[in-house]
Short mmCIF file of C-alpha atoms in Angstrom, two decimals:
data_model
loop_
_atom_site.label_atom_id
_atom_site.label_comp_id
_atom_site.label_asym_id
_atom_site.label_seq_id
_atom_site.Cartn_x
_atom_site.Cartn_y
_atom_site.Cartn_z
CA UNK A 90 123.16 147.86 189.50
CA UNK A 91 120.25 146.70 191.80
CA UNK A 92 116.99 145.01 190.82
CA UNK A 93 114.83 148.36 190.84
CA UNK A 94 117.36 150.16 188.25
CA UNK A 95 117.30 146.81 186.29
CA UNK A 96 113.27 147.02 186.32
CA UNK A 97 113.46 150.68 185.35
CA UNK A 98 116.17 150.16 182.28
CA UNK A 99 114.20 147.07 181.23
CA UNK A 100 110.73 149.07 181.12
CA UNK A 101 112.22 151.57 179.47
CA UNK A 102 114.00 149.91 176.69
CA UNK A 103 110.65 147.69 176.35
CA UNK A 104 108.61 151.07 176.10
CA UNK A 105 111.01 152.61 173.70
CA UNK A 106 111.21 149.55 171.58
CA UNK A 107 107.18 149.26 171.29
CA UNK A 108 107.26 152.60 170.08
CA UNK A 109 109.66 152.56 167.25
CA UNK A 110 108.25 149.12 166.41
CA UNK A 111 104.54 150.75 166.07
CA UNK A 112 105.37 154.26 164.60
CA UNK A 113 108.70 153.55 162.39
CA UNK A 114 109.28 149.80 161.82
CA UNK A 115 106.15 148.34 160.99
CA UNK A 116 104.90 151.14 158.70
CA UNK A 117 108.40 151.24 157.04
CA UNK A 118 108.47 147.02 156.37
CA UNK A 119 104.76 146.13 156.09
CA UNK A 120 102.69 147.19 153.15
CA UNK A 121 99.26 146.12 154.53
CA UNK A 122 97.59 147.77 157.59
CA UNK A 123 96.21 146.24 160.53
CA UNK A 124 92.79 144.69 158.86
CA UNK A 125 92.21 144.77 155.14
CA UNK A 126 89.04 144.81 153.20
CA UNK A 127 89.45 142.59 149.97
CA UNK A 128 86.45 142.21 147.54
CA UNK A 129 84.11 142.96 150.62
CA UNK A 130 85.71 140.44 152.60
CA UNK A 131 87.31 141.73 155.89
CA UNK A 132 90.78 140.04 156.60
CA UNK A 133 93.26 140.41 158.86
CA UNK A 134 96.63 142.53 157.66
CA UNK A 135 99.77 141.54 157.79
CA UNK A 136 100.69 144.36 160.62
CA UNK A 137 98.13 143.24 163.26
CA UNK A 138 100.17 140.42 164.85
CA UNK A 139 103.59 142.67 165.20
CA UNK A 140 101.42 145.59 166.33
CA UNK A 141 99.83 143.78 169.03
CA UNK A 142 103.11 142.16 170.30
CA UNK A 143 104.74 145.56 170.43
CA UNK A 144 101.85 147.06 172.25
CA UNK A 145 101.91 144.10 174.75
CA UNK A 146 105.44 144.60 175.11
CA UNK A 147 104.98 148.22 175.84
CA UNK A 148 102.36 147.61 178.12
CA UNK A 149 104.55 145.40 180.25
CA UNK A 150 107.53 147.84 179.95
CA UNK A 151 104.84 150.52 181.59
CA UNK A 152 103.99 148.20 184.15
CA UNK A 153 107.54 148.09 184.86
CA UNK A 154 108.42 151.48 184.96
CA UNK A 155 105.35 152.41 187.05
CA UNK A 156 105.52 149.52 189.37
CA UNK A 157 106.21 150.46 193.40
CA UNK A 158 109.45 148.59 194.77
CA UNK A 159 108.77 146.15 197.26
CA UNK A 160 110.08 146.93 200.91
CA UNK A 161 113.47 145.71 200.81
CA UNK A 162 114.95 146.11 204.22
CA UNK A 163 116.89 143.53 205.27
CA UNK A 164 116.85 141.89 201.84
CA UNK A 165 119.84 140.53 199.73
CA UNK A 166 120.50 143.80 197.54
CA UNK A 167 122.97 142.04 195.29
CA UNK A 168 121.65 141.59 191.92
CA UNK A 169 123.63 139.35 189.50
CA UNK A 170 123.41 136.06 187.48
CA UNK A 171 123.72 132.93 189.44
CA UNK A 172 123.69 129.29 188.52
CA UNK A 173 120.25 128.90 189.30
CA UNK A 174 119.24 131.57 186.83
CA UNK A 175 121.43 130.09 184.22
CA UNK A 176 119.87 126.64 184.91
CA UNK A 177 116.08 128.24 184.65
CA UNK A 178 117.27 129.99 181.18
CA UNK A 179 118.42 127.02 180.00
CA UNK A 180 115.79 124.69 180.66
CA UNK A 181 113.26 127.52 179.38
CA UNK A 182 115.16 127.85 176.13
CA UNK A 183 115.32 124.01 175.77
CA UNK A 184 111.61 123.63 176.33
CA UNK A 185 110.43 126.27 174.09
CA UNK A 186 113.20 125.30 171.18
CA UNK A 187 111.69 121.59 171.32
CA UNK A 188 108.12 122.76 171.12
CA UNK A 189 108.96 124.96 168.32
CA UNK A 190 111.08 122.59 166.73
CA UNK A 191 108.08 120.08 166.86
CA UNK A 192 105.91 122.88 165.93
CA UNK A 193 107.76 123.51 162.27
CA UNK A 194 108.70 119.62 161.52
CA UNK A 195 106.11 117.55 162.96
CA UNK A 196 103.52 118.14 160.20
CA UNK A 197 105.58 117.71 157.18
CA UNK A 198 107.38 114.73 158.96
CA UNK A 199 103.77 112.99 159.45
CA UNK A 200 102.97 113.59 155.73
CA UNK A 201 106.44 111.97 154.75
CA UNK A 202 105.74 109.06 156.85
CA UNK A 203 102.27 108.69 155.46
CA UNK A 204 103.51 108.96 151.96
CA UNK A 205 106.25 106.44 152.84
CA UNK A 206 103.49 103.77 154.23
CA UNK A 207 101.90 104.19 150.80
CA UNK A 208 99.03 106.89 151.26
CA UNK A 209 98.52 109.01 148.17
CA UNK A 210 99.02 112.45 149.38
CA UNK A 211 100.44 115.67 147.87
CA UNK A 212 103.45 117.55 149.43
CA UNK A 213 102.77 118.89 152.93
CA UNK A 214 102.43 122.35 151.61
CA UNK A 215 99.35 121.48 149.64
CA UNK A 216 98.01 120.17 152.92
CA UNK A 217 99.03 122.57 155.15
CA UNK A 218 95.49 124.12 155.64
CA UNK A 219 93.65 120.96 155.88
CA UNK A 220 92.72 118.63 158.91
CA UNK A 221 94.32 117.06 160.47
CA UNK A 222 97.68 118.01 158.90
CA UNK A 223 97.44 121.45 159.71
CA UNK A 224 96.97 120.76 163.50
CA UNK A 225 99.60 118.08 164.06
CA UNK A 226 102.79 120.32 164.54
CA UNK A 227 100.81 123.04 166.46
CA UNK A 228 99.17 120.99 168.94
CA UNK A 229 102.09 118.78 169.68
CA UNK A 230 104.76 121.92 169.78
CA UNK A 231 102.18 123.93 172.14
CA UNK A 232 101.84 120.97 174.24
CA UNK A 233 105.26 120.35 174.58
CA UNK A 234 105.71 124.29 175.48
CA UNK A 235 102.79 124.52 177.92
CA UNK A 236 103.31 121.03 179.36
CA UNK A 237 107.20 121.61 179.88
CA UNK A 238 106.95 125.16 181.41
CA UNK A 239 103.97 124.05 183.81
CA UNK A 240 105.93 121.01 184.94
CA UNK A 241 109.16 122.56 185.33
CA UNK A 242 107.78 125.25 187.28
CA UNK A 243 105.75 122.98 189.46
CA UNK A 244 108.66 120.90 190.05
CA UNK A 245 106.82 117.78 188.92
CA UNK A 246 104.62 116.15 186.02
CA UNK A 247 100.64 115.81 186.70
CA UNK A 248 97.93 114.64 185.00
CA UNK A 249 96.04 117.90 185.58
CA UNK A 250 99.06 119.76 184.21
CA UNK A 251 98.67 117.65 180.78
CA UNK A 252 94.94 118.25 180.83
CA UNK A 253 95.51 122.28 181.16
CA UNK A 254 98.24 122.30 178.06
CA UNK A 255 96.11 120.17 176.17
CA UNK A 256 92.77 122.28 176.98
CA UNK A 257 94.86 125.44 176.54
CA UNK A 258 96.40 124.50 173.10
CA UNK A 259 93.01 123.12 171.65
CA UNK A 260 91.58 126.19 172.64
CA UNK A 261 94.45 128.45 170.93
CA UNK A 262 94.00 126.51 168.11
CA UNK A 263 90.20 127.07 167.68
CA UNK A 264 90.61 130.82 168.41
CA UNK A 265 93.18 131.16 165.74
CA UNK A 266 91.78 128.72 162.96
CA UNK A 267 87.84 128.64 163.18
CA UNK A 268 87.15 132.47 162.99
CA UNK A 269 89.26 133.35 160.03
CA UNK A 270 88.87 131.22 156.74
CA UNK A 271 92.05 132.09 155.45
CA UNK A 272 94.53 132.28 158.39
CA UNK A 273 96.74 129.43 158.63
CA UNK A 274 98.01 128.05 162.25
CA UNK A 275 101.45 128.61 162.90
CA UNK A 276 103.96 127.95 161.49
CA UNK A 277 102.12 126.62 158.49
CA UNK A 278 102.45 130.18 156.48
CA UNK A 279 105.91 129.65 155.78
CA UNK A 280 105.99 125.95 154.88
#
């Protein structure tokens, strides 16, 4: 199967998956809507984030389906999995896996370390919506993911990349945390 057929198949799958997710899966498994009003307070419903993700997946699928194939005369028309593809996927999975592991565990570990050093703190679950504890895992894990991926793609580690990673993760944390009073930074909702 050549590259254009793979793109059409992947795009078609993404569009069908997005439609099924938005029209069947989310309504069947999520009780709240996209935005809820509870006691004159507008809050984000449980269905908002999966709906946004499904719409983005569907949009990317449509882009793959409607994209014009590049002129490939004289180009290598073989499609397959190479050692370079496997290396790229492995590094990608490793960086994201490390960042997610830090995101999930660094906040609780920080509280445990502070308690071991004599701080009179409750469990992390009680602190997951208080600064600085709620930011530790999110910022560290996000920084590792962004910095790791940028450095891998550029082929070098640079101070500028570190600054971009730091600023982008801080901006994402502010966008998620500041406007919404009762929204927890990921992954604190499950702690």
